[in-house]
XYZ file of C-alpha atoms in Angstrom:
73
model
C 308.354 95.795 108.327
C 309.733 96.847 105.159
C 309.710 100.559 106.216
C 311.813 99.642 109.431
C 314.266 97.583 107.422
C 314.718 100.565 105.056
C 315.012 103.100 107.998
C 317.675 100.789 109.541
C 319.661 100.566 106.206
C 319.657 104.341 105.876
C 320.721 104.669 109.473
C 323.544 102.118 109.176
C 324.882 103.568 105.869
C 324.846 107.134 107.326
C 326.667 106.151 110.522
C 329.292 103.956 109.058
C 330.595 106.202 106.223
C 334.381 106.137 106.022
C 336.429 108.561 104.082
C 339.691 106.948 103.224
C 341.366 109.975 101.706
C 341.022 111.838 105.093
C 344.556 113.152 105.660
C 347.109 115.463 103.948
C 349.552 112.569 103.631
C 347.250 110.325 101.613
C 346.352 113.145 99.213
C 350.157 113.696 98.770
C 350.603 109.870 98.151
C 347.968 109.794 95.556
C 349.423 112.877 93.718
C 352.563 111.351 93.389
C 350.863 108.046 91.759
C 351.605 105.868 94.652
C 349.279 103.449 96.523
C 348.086 103.227 100.209
C 347.854 100.086 102.124
C 346.606 99.509 105.514
C 348.932 96.680 106.794
C 352.086 96.613 104.817
C 353.647 97.136 101.403
C 353.461 94.115 98.964
C 356.812 92.443 98.039
C 357.294 94.392 94.867
C 356.652 97.906 96.285
C 358.627 99.991 98.790
C 357.465 102.099 101.634
C 357.764 105.764 100.955
C 355.586 107.389 103.471
C 352.254 107.103 105.351
C 348.524 107.219 104.514
C 345.441 107.610 106.499
C 346.891 109.941 109.179
C 349.792 107.690 109.886
C 347.741 104.446 110.044
C 348.745 103.131 106.703
C 351.801 102.911 104.399
C 352.423 104.767 101.087
C 353.861 102.370 98.720
C 355.764 103.083 95.368
C 356.799 100.422 92.845
C 360.288 99.339 92.976
C 362.745 100.536 90.571
C 364.364 97.668 88.907
C 367.988 98.526 88.105
C 369.038 96.482 85.065
C 372.773 96.796 84.238
C 373.237 97.240 80.447
C 376.623 95.956 79.362
C 378.736 98.939 77.750
C 380.276 98.698 74.406
C 383.929 98.587 74.103
C 385.384 101.297 72.141
């Protein structure tokens, strides 16, 4: 019985392997230090492209523009 369970485990692991970085768009996203999300980008990130062959979104941290007051001359 243990041998059957072991063979079933090996078969299931070999059949369901998923390579999340399969597309060129995913590689480009990771090279630019962005993150890939399957559904949507979090609130604090902007969508800048696609991942997983167009099935996901490449997200980049939002740039916060903080206004610095100018010194009067």
